[in-house]
CSV table of C-alpha atoms in Angstrom, one decimal:
chain,number,residue,atom,x,y,z
A,263,MET,CA,-60.0,85.0,95.0
A,264,ALA,CA,-62.2,82.1,95.9
A,265,GLU,CA,-60.6,78.6,96.0
A,266,LEU,CA,-60.9,76.7,92.7
A,267,ILE,CA,-61.8,73.1,93.4
A,268,LEU,CA,-61.9,70.6,90.5
A,269,LYS,CA,-63.0,67.1,91.1
A,270,ALA,CA,-60.8,64.5,89.4
A,271,ASP,CA,-62.2,61.0,89.2
A,272,THR,CA,-59.6,58.1,88.9
A,273,LYS,CA,-62.2,55.5,88.2
A,274,ARG,CA,-61.8,55.5,84.4
A,275,GLY,CA,-60.7,53.0,81.9
A,276,ARG,CA,-57.7,53.3,79.6
A,277,GLY,CA,-57.4,53.5,75.9
A,278,THR,CA,-59.0,55.4,73.0
A,279,ARG,CA,-62.4,53.7,73.3
A,280,SER,CA,-62.7,54.6,77.0
A,281,SER,CA,-61.6,58.2,76.3
A,282,ARG,CA,-64.2,58.6,73.5
A,283,ARG,CA,-66.9,57.3,75.9
A,284,LEU,CA,-65.8,59.8,78.5
A,285,ARG,CA,-66.0,62.7,76.1
A,286,ARG,CA,-69.5,61.7,75.0
A,287,ASP,CA,-70.5,61.8,78.7
A,288,GLY,CA,-69.2,65.3,79.1
A,289,GLN,CA,-65.9,64.3,80.7
A,290,VAL,CA,-62.3,65.1,79.7
A,291,PRO,CA,-59.6,62.5,80.2
A,292,GLY,CA,-56.4,63.6,81.8
A,293,VAL,CA,-53.5,62.7,84.1
A,294,VAL,CA,-52.1,64.1,87.3
A,295,TYR,CA,-48.3,63.9,88.0
A,296,GLY,CA,-45.4,65.6,89.7
A,297,LEU,CA,-43.8,66.1,93.2
A,298,GLY,CA,-42.3,62.6,92.9
A,299,GLY,CA,-45.7,60.9,93.0
A,300,ASP,CA,-47.1,58.4,90.5
A,301,SER,CA,-48.9,59.6,87.4
A,302,VAL,CA,-52.6,59.0,88.0
A,303,PRO,CA,-55.2,58.9,85.1
A,304,VAL,CA,-58.2,61.0,85.8
A,305,ALA,CA,-61.4,62.3,84.3
A,306,VAL,CA,-62.8,65.8,85.0
A,307,ASN,CA,-66.1,67.4,84.1
A,308,ALA,CA,-65.7,69.4,80.8
A,309,ARG,CA,-67.9,72.2,82.0
A,310,GLU,CA,-66.2,72.6,85.3
A,311,LEU,CA,-62.8,72.6,83.6
A,312,ARG,CA,-63.9,75.4,81.3
A,313,THR,CA,-65.0,77.4,84.3
A,314,VAL,CA,-61.7,77.2,86.1
A,315,LEU,CA,-59.8,78.0,82.9
A,316,HIS,CA,-61.8,81.2,82.3
A,317,THR,CA,-60.7,83.1,85.3
A,318,GLU,CA,-58.2,86.0,85.0
A,319,ALA,CA,-55.4,83.6,85.7
A,320,GLY,CA,-56.2,81.5,82.7
A,321,LEU,CA,-54.0,78.4,82.4
A,322,ASN,CA,-52.0,79.5,85.5
A,323,ALA,CA,-55.1,79.3,87.8
A,324,LEU,CA,-54.1,77.6,91.0
A,325,LEU,CA,-56.4,74.6,91.5
A,326,THR,CA,-57.3,72.3,94.3
A,327,LEU,CA,-57.7,68.9,92.7
A,328,ASP,CA,-60.1,66.7,94.6
A,329,VAL,CA,-58.7,63.3,93.6
A,330,ASN,CA,-61.1,60.8,95.1
A,331,GLY,CA,-61.3,62.9,98.3
A,332,ASP,CA,-57.5,63.7,98.5
A,333,HIS,CA,-57.0,67.4,97.9
A,334,GLN,CA,-53.9,68.2,95.9
A,335,LEU,CA,-52.6,71.6,94.8
A,336,GLY,CA,-52.1,71.7,91.1
A,337,LEU,CA,-51.8,73.7,87.9
A,338,VAL,CA,-52.8,72.9,84.3
A,339,LYS,CA,-49.6,71.9,82.5
A,340,GLU,CA,-50.9,71.1,79.0
A,341,LEU,CA,-54.1,71.1,77.1
A,342,GLN,CA,-54.8,69.1,73.9
A,343,TYR,CA,-57.6,70.5,71.7
A,344,HIS,CA,-59.6,69.0,68.9
A,345,PRO,CA,-58.1,69.9,65.5
A,346,VAL,CA,-61.4,71.4,64.3
A,347,ARG,CA,-63.7,72.0,67.3
A,348,SER,CA,-62.5,74.2,70.1
A,349,GLU,CA,-63.0,71.6,72.8
A,350,VAL,CA,-60.4,70.1,75.1
A,351,MET,CA,-59.5,66.5,74.3
A,352,HIS,CA,-57.0,65.8,77.1
A,353,VAL,CA,-55.6,67.7,80.1
A,354,ASP,CA,-52.3,67.3,82.1
A,355,PHE,CA,-52.2,68.5,85.7
A,356,ILE,CA,-49.0,69.0,87.6
A,357,ARG,CA,-48.9,68.8,91.4
A,358,VAL,CA,-47.3,71.8,93.1
A,359,ASP,CA,-46.0,72.7,96.5
A,360,ALA,CA,-47.2,76.1,97.9
A,361,ASP,CA,-43.7,76.8,99.1
A,362,VAL,CA,-41.8,75.8,96.0
A,363,ALA,CA,-41.4,78.0,92.9
A,364,VAL,CA,-42.5,76.5,89.6
A,365,GLU,CA,-41.7,77.6,86.0
A,366,VAL,CA,-44.7,78.8,84.0
A,367,GLU,CA,-45.5,80.9,80.9
A,368,VAL,CA,-47.3,84.2,81.6
A,369,ARG,CA,-49.1,86.2,79.0
A,370,LEU,CA,-47.2,89.4,77.9
A,371,VAL,CA,-49.1,92.6,77.2
A,372,LEU,CA,-47.7,95.8,75.6
A,373,VAL,CA,-49.0,99.0,77.2
A,374,GLY,CA,-48.6,102.6,76.2
A,375,GLU,CA,-48.3,104.3,72.8
A,376,ALA,CA,-45.0,104.7,71.0
A,377,LEU,CA,-45.6,108.2,69.5
A,378,GLY,CA,-41.9,108.5,68.7
A,379,VAL,CA,-42.2,105.5,66.4
A,380,THR,CA,-45.5,106.6,64.9
A,381,TYR,CA,-44.2,110.1,64.0
A,382,GLU,CA,-41.3,108.5,62.2
A,383,GLY,CA,-43.6,106.3,60.1
A,384,GLY,CA,-42.9,103.1,62.0
A,385,VAL,CA,-44.8,100.5,64.0
A,386,VAL,CA,-44.0,98.4,67.0
A,387,ASP,CA,-43.9,94.6,66.4
A,388,GLN,CA,-44.6,92.3,69.3
A,389,ALA,CA,-42.1,89.4,69.0
A,390,ALA,CA,-43.2,87.3,72.0
A,391,PHE,CA,-46.6,86.8,73.6
A,392,VAL,CA,-45.6,84.8,76.7
A,393,VAL,CA,-42.7,85.1,79.1
A,394,ARG,CA,-41.3,82.2,81.2
A,395,VAL,CA,-41.0,83.0,84.9
A,396,LEU,CA,-40.3,81.3,88.2
A,397,ALA,CA,-42.6,81.9,91.1
A,398,LYS,CA,-44.4,80.2,94.0
A,399,PRO,CA,-47.9,79.2,93.0
A,400,ALA,CA,-49.6,82.0,95.0
A,401,PHE,CA,-47.3,84.6,93.3
A,402,ILE,CA,-47.8,83.6,89.7
A,403,PRO,CA,-49.0,86.8,87.9
A,404,ASN,CA,-52.0,86.7,85.6
A,405,GLU,CA,-50.1,88.7,83.0
A,406,LEU,CA,-46.9,90.8,82.6
A,407,THR,CA,-46.8,94.2,81.0
A,408,ILE,CA,-44.0,96.2,79.3
A,409,ASP,CA,-44.3,99.9,78.5
A,410,ILE,CA,-43.5,100.8,74.9
A,411,SER,CA,-44.2,104.6,75.3
A,412,GLU,CA,-40.5,105.6,75.2
A,413,MET,CA,-39.6,103.5,72.2
A,414,THR,CA,-38.1,105.2,69.1
A,415,MET,CA,-37.2,103.7,65.7
A,416,GLY,CA,-34.5,101.1,66.1
A,417,ASP,CA,-35.3,100.3,69.7
A,418,THR,CA,-35.8,96.7,71.0
A,419,LEU,CA,-37.3,95.8,74.3
A,420,ARG,CA,-36.1,92.6,75.9
A,421,ALA,CA,-37.2,90.2,78.6
A,422,GLY,CA,-34.8,91.8,81.0
A,423,ASP,CA,-36.5,95.1,80.6
A,424,ILE,CA,-39.7,93.8,82.3
A,425,LEU,CA,-40.4,95.1,85.8
A,426,LEU,CA,-41.3,91.9,87.5
A,427,PRO,CA,-43.6,91.8,90.6
A,428,GLU,CA,-42.4,90.7,94.0
A,429,GLY,CA,-41.7,87.0,94.2
A,430,VAL,CA,-41.3,86.5,90.5
A,431,GLU,CA,-38.1,85.8,88.6
A,432,LEU,CA,-37.3,85.6,85.0
A,433,ALA,CA,-36.8,82.0,83.9
A,434,GLY,CA,-35.8,82.6,80.2
A,435,ASP,CA,-33.1,84.5,78.5
A,436,PRO,CA,-33.1,88.2,79.6
A,437,GLU,CA,-31.9,89.1,76.0
A,438,GLU,CA,-35.0,87.6,74.4
A,439,PRO,CA,-36.6,90.3,72.2
A,440,LEU,CA,-40.1,91.1,73.1
A,441,ALA,CA,-40.9,94.1,71.0
A,442,SER,CA,-39.1,95.9,68.2
A,443,THR,CA,-39.7,98.6,65.6
A,444,SER,CA,-40.1,98.5,61.8
A,445,THR,CA,-41.1,100.8,59.0
A,446,ALA,CA,-44.8,100.7,58.3
A,447,VAL,CA,-45.7,99.2,54.9
A,448,ILE,CA,-48.5,101.0,53.1
A,449,GLU,CA,-50.3,99.2,50.3
A,450,VAL,CA,-51.3,101.6,47.5
A,451,GLU,CA,-54.1,100.5,45.2
A,452,GLU,CA,-53.5,100.6,41.4
A,453,SER,CA,-55.0,103.8,40.0
A,454,GLY,CA,-53.7,104.0,36.5
A,455,VAL,CA,-51.0,106.5,37.6
A,456,GLU,CA,-47.8,106.1,35.6
A,457,LEU,CA,-44.2,107.0,36.6
A,458,ASP,CA,-41.4,108.0,34.2
A,459,ALA,CA,-38.1,106.2,34.0
A,460,GLU,CA,-36.8,108.1,37.0
A,461,GLY,CA,-39.8,107.3,39.2
A,462,GLU,CA,-41.4,110.7,38.8
A,463,LEU,CA,-45.2,111.1,38.4
A,464,LEU,CA,-46.0,111.3,34.7
A,465,ASP,CA,-48.6,114.0,34.0
A,466,ALA,CA,-51.4,112.5,31.9
A,467,GLY,CA,-52.0,115.9,30.1
A,468,THR,CA,-48.3,116.3,29.3
A,469,GLU,CA,-48.1,112.7,28.1
A,470,GLY,CA,-51.1,113.3,25.8
A,471,GLU,CA,-49.6,116.5,24.4
A,472,ALA,CA,-46.3,114.8,23.9
A,473,GLU,CA,-47.9,111.9,22.0
A,474,GLU,CA,-50.0,114.4,19.9
A,475,GLY,CA,-46.9,116.4,19.1
A,476,ALA,CA,-45.0,113.3,18.1
A,477,SER,CA,-47.9,112.3,15.8
A,478,SER,CA,-47.9,115.7,14.2
A,479,GLU,CA,-44.2,115.6,13.5
A,480,GLU,CA,-44.6,112.1,12.0
A,481,SER,CA,-47.4,113.4,9.7
A,482,ALA,CA,-45.2,116.4,8.7
A,483,GLU,CA,-42.5,114.0,7.7
């Protein structure tokens, strides 16, 4: 994969007014920190930031931050979005060492089809959508998968069941549930069908005949 270089300008003012001005000019305010260094306020081009975030690696894309000519290896640590518009309002970058493992969240994808669950009228519920792992920057996977093909009703797949790639370790609880099964709920539209006191289908013709008979008896009396 080609190296992702993102220019980060440190020549920006502080405060809300300065941040608003940056956003109007197509920039995103942010900060770079980590590895024992000082936190440095920066501004990055909004379009370039979107480009590096839309690779297969997503938020875990390994970046080379060009901080006023000083190239630093980094990752996106946190993004703050506008509450209405889908635009990034602020970004945190963390410096990383190529030889030191970092803890990140990786997207979880369920693969396969749990026919044993389907045949029993059940569904597979995904309980977690990310998994925390430890890996050196170059070994961070784009996503992790877990196969649900062998699941049957009552089964639960946990974080410890994931087959992790080389160089990747689980950082969270291995007992964390990732996928479980439940009975499918089917909504039935109201159709005027009535049930008797024991829950049995009440035949409309029989009901009519019963009512007619009762009326005849009442008339006879």
